[in-house]
Tab-separated table of C-alpha atoms in Angstrom:
chain	number	residue	atom	x	y	z
A	1	ALA	CA	-0.169	0.152	-0.043
A	2	LYS	CA	1.067	3.548	-0.849
A	3	VAL	CA	2.218	5.238	2.389
A	4	ASN	CA	2.869	9.244	2.092
A	5	PRO	CA	6.728	9.667	2.719
A	6	TRP	CA	8.519	12.244	4.669
A	7	THR	CA	8.973	15.580	3.129
A	8	ASP	CA	11.509	18.340	3.708
A	9	PRO	CA	9.699	21.886	3.893
A	10	ARG	CA	12.560	23.409	2.170
A	11	GLU	CA	11.663	21.373	-0.724
A	12	ASP	CA	7.769	21.743	-0.107
A	13	ASN	CA	6.381	23.115	2.628
A	14	LEU	CA	2.607	22.658	1.758
A	15	SER	CA	0.649	19.527	2.031
A	16	THR	CA	-2.800	19.491	0.347
A	17	PHE	CA	-5.801	17.170	0.151
A	18	ALA	CA	-9.271	16.566	0.267
A	19	ILE	CA	-11.121	15.889	2.963
A	20	ASP	CA	-12.549	12.374	3.752
A	21	VAL	CA	-15.516	11.415	5.681
A	22	ASP	CA	-15.773	7.547	4.779
A	23	THR	CA	-15.560	4.759	7.225
A	24	ALA	CA	-15.861	1.652	5.317
A	25	SER	CA	-12.093	0.586	5.875
A	26	TYR	CA	-12.319	0.480	9.534
A	27	THR	CA	-15.761	-1.533	9.695
A	28	TYR	CA	-14.689	-3.867	7.089
A	29	ALA	CA	-11.751	-4.484	9.410
A	30	ARG	CA	-13.748	-4.926	12.380
A	31	ARG	CA	-15.721	-7.660	10.904
A	32	GLN	CA	-12.590	-9.272	9.946
A	33	LEU	CA	-10.612	-9.161	12.871
A	34	GLN	CA	-13.916	-10.293	14.677
A	35	SER	CA	-14.348	-13.260	12.494
A	36	GLY	CA	-10.757	-14.257	13.470
A	37	TYR	CA	-8.361	-13.124	10.776
A	38	LEU	CA	-6.329	-10.103	10.099
A	39	PRO	CA	-7.399	-7.449	7.328
A	40	SER	CA	-5.266	-7.402	4.286
A	41	ALA	CA	-2.753	-4.278	4.571
A	42	LEU	CA	-4.194	-2.862	1.330
A	43	SER	CA	-7.360	-2.544	2.604
A	44	ILE	CA	-6.672	-0.369	5.242
A	45	ARG	CA	-6.864	3.463	5.096
A	46	VAL	CA	-5.794	5.415	8.009
A	47	GLU	CA	-8.230	8.216	7.584
A	48	GLU	CA	-11.280	5.955	7.394
A	49	PHE	CA	-10.129	4.218	10.711
A	50	VAL	CA	-9.299	7.720	12.312
A	51	ASN	CA	-12.723	9.367	11.279
A	52	PHE	CA	-15.119	6.052	12.250
A	53	PHE	CA	-15.128	7.865	15.548
A	54	ASP	CA	-16.743	10.952	16.970
A	55	TYR	CA	-14.524	13.562	18.751
A	56	LYS	CA	-17.184	15.892	19.887
A	57	TYR	CA	-15.354	18.835	18.582
A	58	GLU	CA	-17.223	22.177	19.572
A	59	GLY	CA	-19.122	23.442	16.708
A	60	PRO	CA	-18.687	26.553	14.876
A	61	THR	CA	-20.937	30.014	15.562
A	62	ASP	CA	-20.462	32.104	12.664
A	63	THR	CA	-19.114	30.039	9.415
A	64	PRO	CA	-20.054	26.199	8.501
A	65	PHE	CA	-16.888	24.969	10.250
A	66	LYS	CA	-14.532	25.176	13.003
A	67	LEU	CA	-10.921	24.267	13.616
A	68	HIS	CA	-9.376	22.555	16.411
A	69	VAL	CA	-5.396	21.879	15.993
A	70	ASP	CA	-2.992	20.469	18.616
A	71	GLY	CA	-0.101	18.815	18.918
A	72	ALA	CA	2.428	16.799	21.148
A	73	ILE	CA	5.425	14.547	21.337
A	74	SER	CA	4.723	11.151	19.653
A	75	PRO	CA	4.127	8.449	22.110
A	76	TYR	CA	5.318	6.163	19.427
A	77	ASN	CA	8.885	8.023	18.818
A	78	LYS	CA	10.134	10.377	21.113
A	79	ASP	CA	12.079	12.427	18.381
A	80	HIS	CA	8.385	13.111	16.428
A	81	HIS	CA	5.485	15.070	17.375
A	82	ILE	CA	1.956	14.360	16.350
A	83	LEU	CA	-0.031	17.173	14.839
A	84	ARG	CA	-3.877	16.842	14.816
A	85	VAL	CA	-5.787	18.773	12.473
A	86	GLY	CA	-9.747	18.598	13.140
A	87	ILE	CA	-12.705	20.264	11.819
A	88	GLN	CA	-16.114	20.299	13.094
A	89	GLY	CA	-19.089	21.022	10.555
A	90	LYS	CA	-22.059	23.089	11.399
A	91	ARG	CA	-25.035	20.997	12.648
A	92	MET	CA	-28.032	21.660	11.146
A	93	LYS	CA	-31.443	21.103	12.691
A	94	PRO	CA	-33.639	18.188	11.301
A	95	SER	CA	-36.631	21.108	10.880
A	96	GLU	CA	-34.051	23.154	8.983
A	97	ARG	CA	-32.749	20.854	6.317
A	98	PRO	CA	-34.073	20.621	2.904
A	99	ALA	CA	-36.041	18.186	1.086
A	100	MET	CA	-34.439	14.914	-0.077
A	101	HIS	CA	-34.829	13.029	-3.050
A	102	LEU	CA	-33.222	9.547	-2.466
A	103	THR	CA	-32.655	7.048	-5.344
A	104	PHE	CA	-31.587	3.570	-4.294
A	105	LEU	CA	-29.829	1.354	-6.482
A	106	ILE	CA	-29.684	-2.226	-5.331
A	107	ASP	CA	-27.293	-4.995	-6.013
A	108	THR	CA	-29.665	-8.253	-6.209
A	109	SER	CA	-27.281	-10.486	-7.860
A	110	CYS	CA	-26.547	-13.920	-6.593
A	111	SER	CA	-23.462	-13.016	-4.379
A	112	MET	CA	-26.006	-10.723	-2.517
A	113	THR	CA	-27.912	-13.551	-1.064
A	114	GLY	CA	-27.739	-14.005	2.913
A	115	GLY	CA	-28.864	-12.256	5.996
A	116	ASP	CA	-25.514	-10.275	6.118
A	117	ARG	CA	-25.996	-8.812	2.382
A	118	ILE	CA	-29.649	-8.517	1.277
A	119	GLY	CA	-30.989	-8.838	4.796
A	120	LEU	CA	-29.284	-6.291	5.962
A	121	VAL	CA	-29.452	-4.052	2.927
A	122	LYS	CA	-33.509	-4.213	3.762
A	123	THR	CA	-33.008	-3.351	7.210
A	124	SER	CA	-30.862	-0.320	6.292
A	125	LEU	CA	-33.765	1.024	4.053
A	126	ASN	CA	-36.501	0.541	6.309
A	127	ILE	CA	-34.514	2.541	9.061
A	128	ILE	CA	-33.597	5.212	6.278
A	129	VAL	CA	-37.575	5.585	5.215
A	130	GLY	CA	-38.325	5.775	8.835
A	131	GLU	CA	-36.147	8.947	8.967
A	132	MET	CA	-37.824	10.554	6.078
A	133	ARG	CA	-40.851	12.887	5.790
A	134	ASP	CA	-43.530	14.151	3.804
A	135	GLY	CA	-41.982	15.875	0.895
A	136	ASP	CA	-39.042	13.475	0.543
A	137	THR	CA	-39.164	11.049	-2.108
A	138	VAL	CA	-38.020	7.677	-2.514
A	139	ALA	CA	-37.285	5.606	-5.810
A	140	ILE	CA	-35.812	2.052	-6.015
A	141	ALA	CA	-33.677	0.400	-9.048
A	142	THR	CA	-32.242	-2.844	-8.854
A	143	TYR	CA	-29.541	-4.800	-10.747
A	144	ALA	CA	-28.668	-8.160	-11.299
A	145	GLY	CA	-28.326	-9.699	-14.662
A	146	SER	CA	-30.408	-7.104	-16.008
A	147	THR	CA	-31.621	-3.608	-14.299
A	148	ARG	CA	-35.388	-3.090	-12.859
A	149	LYS	CA	-37.077	-0.152	-11.901
A	150	VAL	CA	-38.973	-1.223	-8.572
A	151	LEU	CA	-40.401	2.111	-7.237
A	152	GLU	CA	-40.469	5.226	-9.250
A	153	PRO	CA	-40.028	8.460	-7.184
A	154	THR	CA	-42.763	8.269	-4.530
A	155	ASN	CA	-43.256	10.802	-1.743
A	156	ALA	CA	-42.019	9.714	1.496
A	157	SER	CA	-45.275	9.811	3.375
A	158	GLU	CA	-46.087	6.740	1.441
A	159	LYS	CA	-44.390	4.575	3.428
A	160	GLN	CA	-46.506	1.072	3.303
A	161	THR	CA	-45.762	1.574	-0.707
A	162	ILE	CA	-42.201	2.001	-0.381
A	163	LEU	CA	-41.699	-0.666	2.341
A	164	GLY	CA	-43.625	-2.914	0.364
A	165	ALA	CA	-41.303	-2.230	-2.528
A	166	ILE	CA	-38.248	-2.919	0.029
A	167	ASN	CA	-39.557	-6.050	1.003
A	168	SER	CA	-40.072	-7.852	-2.299
A	169	LEU	CA	-36.657	-7.565	-3.251
A	170	GLY	CA	-35.118	-10.897	-4.067
A	171	THR	CA	-31.576	-11.941	-5.438
A	172	GLY	CA	-30.665	-14.109	-8.697
A	173	GLY	CA	-28.207	-13.893	-11.664
A	174	GLY	CA	-24.977	-11.943	-12.632
A	175	THR	CA	-24.261	-8.275	-11.668
A	176	ALA	CA	-24.689	-5.390	-14.706
A	177	MET	CA	-23.433	-2.754	-12.321
A	178	GLY	CA	-23.004	-0.150	-15.088
A	179	SER	CA	-26.409	-0.390	-16.522
A	180	GLY	CA	-27.620	-0.259	-13.173
A	181	MET	CA	-25.789	2.770	-12.673
A	182	ILE	CA	-27.342	4.390	-16.093
A	183	LEU	CA	-31.155	3.576	-14.851
A	184	ALA	CA	-30.495	4.972	-11.429
A	185	TYR	CA	-29.019	8.309	-12.444
A	186	GLU	CA	-31.655	8.675	-14.871
A	187	MET	CA	-34.534	8.394	-12.354
A	188	ALA	CA	-32.249	10.834	-9.782
A	189	SER	CA	-32.480	13.169	-12.766
A	190	LYS	CA	-36.219	12.802	-12.898
A	191	SER	CA	-37.032	13.934	-9.241
A	192	PHE	CA	-34.068	16.294	-9.057
A	193	VAL	CA	-35.030	19.446	-7.493
A	194	LYS	CA	-32.042	22.520	-7.228
A	195	GLY	CA	-31.781	23.364	-3.568
A	196	HIS	CA	-32.952	19.858	-2.258
A	197	GLU	CA	-30.383	16.878	-1.494
A	198	ASN	CA	-30.306	14.629	-4.743
A	199	ARG	CA	-28.556	11.582	-3.780
A	200	VAL	CA	-28.124	8.214	-5.216
A	201	ILE	CA	-27.216	5.443	-2.644
A	202	VAL	CA	-25.977	2.125	-4.137
A	203	PHE	CA	-26.174	-0.812	-1.942
A	204	SER	CA	-23.985	-3.546	-3.076
A	205	ASP	CA	-20.765	-6.018	-2.557
A	206	GLY	CA	-19.029	-3.977	-5.459
A	207	ASP	CA	-18.908	-7.232	-7.811
A	208	ALA	CA	-19.480	-6.108	-11.384
A	209	ASN	CA	-19.231	-9.329	-13.722
A	210	ILE	CA	-21.852	-8.496	-16.288
A	211	GLY	CA	-22.423	-5.797	-18.453
A	212	ARG	CA	-20.324	-2.506	-18.779
A	213	THR	CA	-17.652	-3.463	-16.300
A	214	SER	CA	-14.863	-1.494	-17.382
A	215	PHE	CA	-14.445	0.474	-14.118
A	216	THR	CA	-13.783	3.410	-16.295
A	217	ASP	CA	-16.933	3.504	-18.081
A	218	ILE	CA	-18.903	3.541	-14.909
A	219	LEU	CA	-16.821	6.121	-13.595
A	220	ALA	CA	-17.152	8.346	-16.599
A	221	THR	CA	-21.194	7.818	-16.650
A	222	ILE	CA	-21.310	9.240	-13.106
A	223	ASP	CA	-19.480	12.436	-13.797
A	224	LYS	CA	-22.300	14.590	-15.954
A	225	TYR	CA	-24.263	13.667	-13.021
A	226	VAL	CA	-22.131	15.156	-10.729
A	227	LYS	CA	-21.794	18.352	-12.326
A	228	GLN	CA	-25.792	18.595	-11.999
A	229	GLY	CA	-25.587	18.003	-8.503
A	230	ILE	CA	-26.741	14.429	-7.597
A	231	THR	CA	-24.318	13.025	-5.051
A	232	MET	CA	-23.691	9.406	-4.427
A	233	THR	CA	-23.444	7.194	-1.574
A	234	THR	CA	-22.232	3.609	-1.708
A	235	VAL	CA	-22.863	0.902	0.909
A	236	GLY	CA	-20.757	-1.993	1.147
A	237	PHE	CA	-21.810	-5.465	2.354
A	238	GLY	CA	-20.580	-8.823	2.575
A	239	ILE	CA	-17.430	-10.391	2.931
A	240	GLY	CA	-15.151	-12.753	0.664
A	241	ASN	CA	-16.031	-11.078	-2.730
A	242	TYR	CA	-16.204	-7.913	-1.279
A	243	ARG	CA	-14.564	-5.047	-3.619
A	244	ASP	CA	-13.655	-2.484	-0.822
A	245	ASN	CA	-11.526	-0.064	-3.702
A	246	ARG	CA	-14.074	-0.280	-6.061
A	247	MET	CA	-16.854	1.274	-3.692
A	248	GLU	CA	-14.476	3.737	-2.433
A	249	GLN	CA	-13.880	4.837	-5.952
A	250	LEU	CA	-17.269	5.265	-6.695
A	251	ALA	CA	-17.998	7.338	-4.021
A	252	ASN	CA	-15.197	9.510	-4.542
A	253	GLN	CA	-16.028	10.057	-8.136
A	254	GLY	CA	-19.614	10.593	-7.157
A	255	ASN	CA	-18.844	13.550	-4.798
A	256	GLY	CA	-20.323	11.362	-1.809
A	257	ASN	CA	-19.599	9.001	1.043
A	258	ASN	CA	-18.320	5.111	1.419
A	259	PHE	CA	-19.997	3.066	4.538
A	260	TYR	CA	-19.518	-0.604	5.006
A	261	VAL	CA	-22.308	-2.107	6.908
A	262	ASP	CA	-21.421	-5.321	8.870
A	263	ASN	CA	-24.556	-5.405	11.544
A	264	GLU	CA	-27.367	-3.881	12.359
A	265	ASP	CA	-25.854	-1.598	14.940
A	266	GLN	CA	-23.836	-0.131	12.261
A	267	ALA	CA	-26.860	0.092	9.917
A	268	ARG	CA	-28.473	1.969	13.012
A	269	ARG	CA	-25.461	4.328	13.339
A	270	VAL	CA	-24.974	5.503	9.698
A	271	PHE	CA	-28.742	5.521	8.808
A	272	LYS	CA	-30.561	6.861	12.035
A	273	ASP	CA	-28.047	8.396	14.505
A	274	LYS	CA	-26.220	10.115	11.821
A	275	PHE	CA	-28.924	10.505	9.339
A	276	ILE	CA	-28.660	14.111	8.507
A	277	SER	CA	-24.757	13.877	8.393
A	278	THR	CA	-24.822	10.853	6.019
A	279	MET	CA	-27.417	12.122	3.884
A	280	LEU	CA	-27.062	15.828	3.855
A	281	THR	CA	-24.099	17.868	2.573
A	282	ILE	CA	-23.624	21.352	3.990
A	283	ALA	CA	-19.947	22.228	1.974
A	284	LYS	CA	-18.334	20.734	-1.015
A	285	ASP	CA	-14.981	20.719	-2.409
A	286	VAL	CA	-13.464	20.946	1.071
A	287	LYS	CA	-9.679	21.214	0.833
A	288	ILE	CA	-7.062	21.497	3.596
A	289	GLN	CA	-3.670	23.146	2.947
A	290	VAL	CA	-0.990	22.949	5.755
A	291	GLU	CA	2.069	25.062	5.483
A	292	PHE	CA	5.074	24.065	7.544
A	293	ASP	CA	7.603	27.043	8.187
A	294	PRO	CA	11.087	25.322	7.290
A	295	ASP	CA	12.716	27.450	9.999
A	296	TYR	CA	10.937	25.332	12.766
A	297	ILE	CA	10.070	22.046	10.931
A	298	LYS	CA	12.603	19.692	9.613
A	299	SER	CA	10.418	17.229	7.807
A	300	TYR	CA	6.843	15.888	8.247
A	301	ARG	CA	4.246	13.599	6.646
A	302	LEU	CA	0.322	13.371	6.458
A	303	VAL	CA	-0.436	9.884	7.684
A	304	GLY	CA	-3.368	8.433	5.685
A	305	TYR	CA	-5.350	10.303	2.951
A	306	GLU	CA	-3.067	8.714	0.160
A	307	ASN	CA	-6.104	8.703	-2.135
A	308	ARG	CA	-6.918	12.083	-1.268
A	309	ASP	CA	-4.052	13.975	-2.254
A	310	ILE	CA	-4.417	17.015	-4.381
A	311	ALA	CA	-1.553	19.240	-6.015
A	312	ASP	CA	-0.786	22.234	-4.073
A	313	LYS	CA	-1.088	24.379	-6.971
A	314	ASP	CA	-4.563	23.190	-7.146
A	315	PHE	CA	-5.749	24.560	-3.711
A	316	ARG	CA	-6.739	27.617	-5.267
A	317	ASN	CA	-7.966	26.092	-8.259
A	318	ASP	CA	-11.487	26.165	-7.636
A	319	LYS	CA	-12.668	23.654	-10.574
A	320	VAL	CA	-10.662	20.780	-9.294
A	321	ASP	CA	-13.261	18.466	-7.302
A	322	ALA	CA	-12.391	17.772	-3.402
A	323	GLY	CA	-14.593	16.186	-0.430
A	324	GLU	CA	-17.879	16.892	0.883
A	325	LEU	CA	-18.963	17.457	4.345
A	326	GLY	CA	-21.930	16.480	6.304
A	327	SER	CA	-24.028	18.525	8.806
A	328	GLY	CA	-22.516	18.073	11.912
A	329	HIS	CA	-19.674	15.808	10.873
A	330	ASN	CA	-16.077	16.276	12.289
A	331	VAL	CA	-13.036	15.371	10.070
A	332	THR	CA	-9.431	14.787	11.762
A	333	ALA	CA	-6.067	14.329	10.096
A	334	LEU	CA	-2.893	13.734	11.455
A	335	TYR	CA	0.540	14.551	10.915
A	336	GLU	CA	3.970	13.064	12.055
A	337	VAL	CA	6.370	16.125	12.128
A	338	GLN	CA	10.108	16.408	13.067
A	339	MET	CA	10.989	19.720	14.455
A	340	HIS	CA	14.189	21.658	14.848
A	341	LYS	CA	14.295	21.382	18.604
A	342	ASP	CA	16.880	23.778	19.132
A	343	LYS	CA	14.436	26.635	18.038
A	344	VAL	CA	11.452	24.778	18.601
A	345	MET	CA	11.723	23.953	22.183
A	346	PRO	CA	12.288	27.625	23.655
A	347	LEU	CA	8.927	28.453	21.958
A	348	LEU	CA	7.383	25.201	23.634
A	349	GLN	CA	8.561	26.154	26.720
A	350	SER	CA	7.667	29.695	26.790
A	351	LYS	CA	4.101	28.876	25.388
A	352	SER	CA	5.061	31.580	22.558
A	353	THR	CA	2.333	32.498	19.896
A	354	GLN	CA	4.702	32.335	17.234
A	355	ALA	CA	3.055	30.451	14.240
A	356	LEU	CA	5.080	27.313	13.236
A	357	ILE	CA	2.317	25.896	10.869
A	358	THR	CA	-0.556	27.521	8.937
A	359	VAL	CA	-3.835	25.742	8.083
A	360	ARG	CA	-5.754	27.055	5.303
A	361	LEU	CA	-9.352	25.962	4.456
A	362	ARG	CA	-11.183	26.047	1.142
A	363	TYR	CA	-14.891	25.069	0.506
A	364	LYS	CA	-18.156	25.960	-1.514
A	365	SER	CA	-21.570	25.756	-0.322
A	366	PRO	CA	-23.477	22.484	-1.498
A	367	ASP	CA	-25.332	24.303	-4.723
A	368	ALA	CA	-22.492	26.008	-5.849
A	369	LYS	CA	-21.641	25.698	-9.592
A	370	VAL	CA	-18.070	24.508	-10.863
A	371	GLU	CA	-17.285	27.995	-11.855
A	372	ASP	CA	-17.569	29.682	-8.537
A	373	LYS	CA	-15.446	30.572	-6.566
A	374	ALA	CA	-14.819	29.284	-3.320
A	375	THR	CA	-14.377	30.465	0.534
A	376	GLU	CA	-10.979	30.366	2.359
A	377	LEU	CA	-10.451	30.147	5.753
A	378	VAL	CA	-6.937	30.952	7.561
A	379	PHE	CA	-5.851	29.297	10.954
A	380	PRO	CA	-2.133	30.350	12.166
A	381	VAL	CA	-1.175	27.518	14.706
A	382	PRO	CA	0.962	29.130	17.340
A	383	GLY	CA	3.915	26.969	19.455
A	384	VAL	CA	1.641	27.471	22.493
A	385	ASN	CA	-0.888	24.476	20.827
A	386	LEU	CA	1.874	22.134	20.917
A	387	TYR	CA	2.349	19.948	24.253
A	388	LEU	CA	5.483	18.610	25.415
A	389	ASP	CA	3.652	15.322	26.490
A	390	ILE	CA	0.897	13.921	25.057
A	391	ASN	CA	-0.957	13.097	28.091
A	392	LEU	CA	-1.315	16.788	28.609
A	393	GLY	CA	-3.294	17.297	25.392
A	394	SER	CA	-6.852	16.735	24.591
A	395	TRP	CA	-8.518	13.271	24.879
A	396	GLN	CA	-9.388	13.733	21.127
A	397	MET	CA	-5.921	14.248	20.426
A	398	GLN	CA	-4.910	11.203	22.166
A	399	TRP	CA	-7.673	9.225	20.819
A	400	ALA	CA	-6.862	9.796	17.091
A	401	THR	CA	-3.216	9.124	17.756
A	402	ALA	CA	-4.077	5.807	19.285
A	403	VAL	CA	-6.259	4.675	16.362
A	404	MET	CA	-3.730	6.154	13.652
A	405	GLY	CA	-1.193	4.020	15.361
A	406	PHE	CA	-3.454	0.788	15.284
A	407	ALA	CA	-4.115	1.569	11.244
A	408	GLU	CA	-0.498	1.914	10.773
A	409	LEU	CA	0.512	-1.059	12.269
A	410	LEU	CA	-2.115	-3.014	10.456
A	411	ARG	CA	-1.100	-1.602	6.874
A	412	ARG	CA	2.269	-2.722	8.105
A	413	SER	CA	3.634	0.898	7.429
A	414	PRO	CA	7.462	1.065	6.744
A	415	LEU	CA	7.334	4.235	8.326
A	416	ALA	CA	5.718	2.993	11.622
A	417	THR	CA	8.973	0.734	12.697
A	418	GLY	CA	9.235	0.152	16.367
A	419	TRP	CA	5.538	0.955	17.188
A	420	THR	CA	3.769	-1.466	19.130
A	421	LEU	CA	0.000	-2.450	19.576
A	422	LYS	CA	0.995	-2.170	23.521
A	423	GLN	CA	1.375	1.530	22.802
A	424	VAL	CA	-1.555	1.751	21.005
A	425	SER	CA	-3.567	0.040	23.736
A	426	GLU	CA	-1.986	2.190	26.478
A	427	LEU	CA	-2.743	5.532	24.946
A	428	ALA	CA	-6.296	4.541	23.921
A	429	ASN	CA	-6.991	2.950	27.670
A	430	LYS	CA	-5.887	6.628	28.825
A	431	ALA	CA	-7.899	8.446	26.149
A	432	LYS	CA	-11.119	6.476	26.422
A	433	GLN	CA	-14.370	7.948	27.105
A	434	GLN	CA	-16.400	6.052	28.920
A	435	ASP	CA	-19.754	6.485	27.610
A	436	ASP	CA	-18.665	5.404	23.915
A	437	LYS	CA	-19.063	1.723	23.496
A	438	TYR	CA	-17.261	2.331	20.015
A	439	HIS	CA	-14.029	2.956	21.914
A	440	THR	CA	-14.312	-0.045	24.118
A	441	GLU	CA	-14.951	-2.286	20.957
A	442	PHE	CA	-11.668	-0.491	19.559
A	443	LEU	CA	-9.954	-1.683	22.506
A	444	GLU	CA	-11.248	-5.316	22.074
A	445	LEU	CA	-10.051	-5.193	18.468
A	446	VAL	CA	-6.574	-4.073	19.386
A	447	ASN	CA	-6.620	-7.072	21.642
A	448	LYS	CA	-7.513	-9.460	18.945
A	449	ALA	CA	-4.771	-8.025	16.719
A	450	GLN	CA	-2.234	-8.514	19.178
A	451	SER	CA	-2.779	-12.276	19.788
A	452	MET	CA	-2.665	-12.510	15.625
A	453	MET	CA	0.374	-10.128	14.789
A	454	LYS	CA	3.697	-11.617	15.109
A	455	PRO	CA	5.828	-9.549	17.431
């Protein structure tokens, strides 16, 4: 797997990437670990591990975002610092949200047979429909050996009609994903209303073995609808033949998000507890650029986000596509940083306000056109935000650092040599929030991995 390299800021002092709120990599790895085997290193995306968790950042008051940045000496290597960049999106009240027009595209091929596949799809759909209201619409298309319109756009108030259509779904045949995609977008285009949330949601194991299977063709199909303003969510199911990378690429191309549902609890978390943040975009083309002052920073590396890299010159090119942020979502990115200690330590000890790093954020409103100008926010990061000891930092920074360490070890990162799951476990235990069951579960996964991984 590709790992972002160490970079000397005298050669390149800017790090630019698109935000990512996907979580599929974590839930897929969780399922594999709980089934008793280690996930493939290629399926581990660090940012999706880190962003599975809710950091309960304080929200913004006058802009769509609030930034939270701090750092501390790394628990994995005392010569390095960890820098955390956290963003909290504005939380929209359910009563404030615009109407939603959702088109469900469901893979009903043979490979989707079973309770953990089509069974969980139906559970997920029932949960989503339960959250929708009068004025929202639902349309359903399926694809197997051929495609089928199951339900034309229907007002969400007609719950019995919609649930009847969902419960009638069965499986059989091959997988014509390409033609299914065309049908779903055509249906979504019919129900499209400018200013509303228009979204195609694909439920699949990512397999595509019949029809227009050239993945490039499928991605090209999506492009014109993205420009119209139809976003895409991909939801993965199943294990064994699951095509994780395919589902992630589809969501990236479709300006949306990517989840993996391994049980009913995860379905409720994504589609009920986080319904508005999953379905409702508050900002699009969200880019982050971090500038490192070479006088103070010797080298840096962004941990994760390898698939979300953006050329530095394209940060202010507003035609370049980037990530979407849902209402109330928070996003966290971590850097490992080496500093010029002789210059930096006096600043840290004196709690100086001298900026060592500058974080910039660019975004557009959800209904902005491709040619529209983005808004830019600038946040200088002073030495006072950096701690000598990670135990003095926020629980959010400690927790994110623990999760990042776990992902780095699972993907066998060559830059995490000498790191241990014992360090991960100790830090996670310290940062753990008692009321968060996902924190407890994470520690259980670390223990499982510890018993499977060779020292």
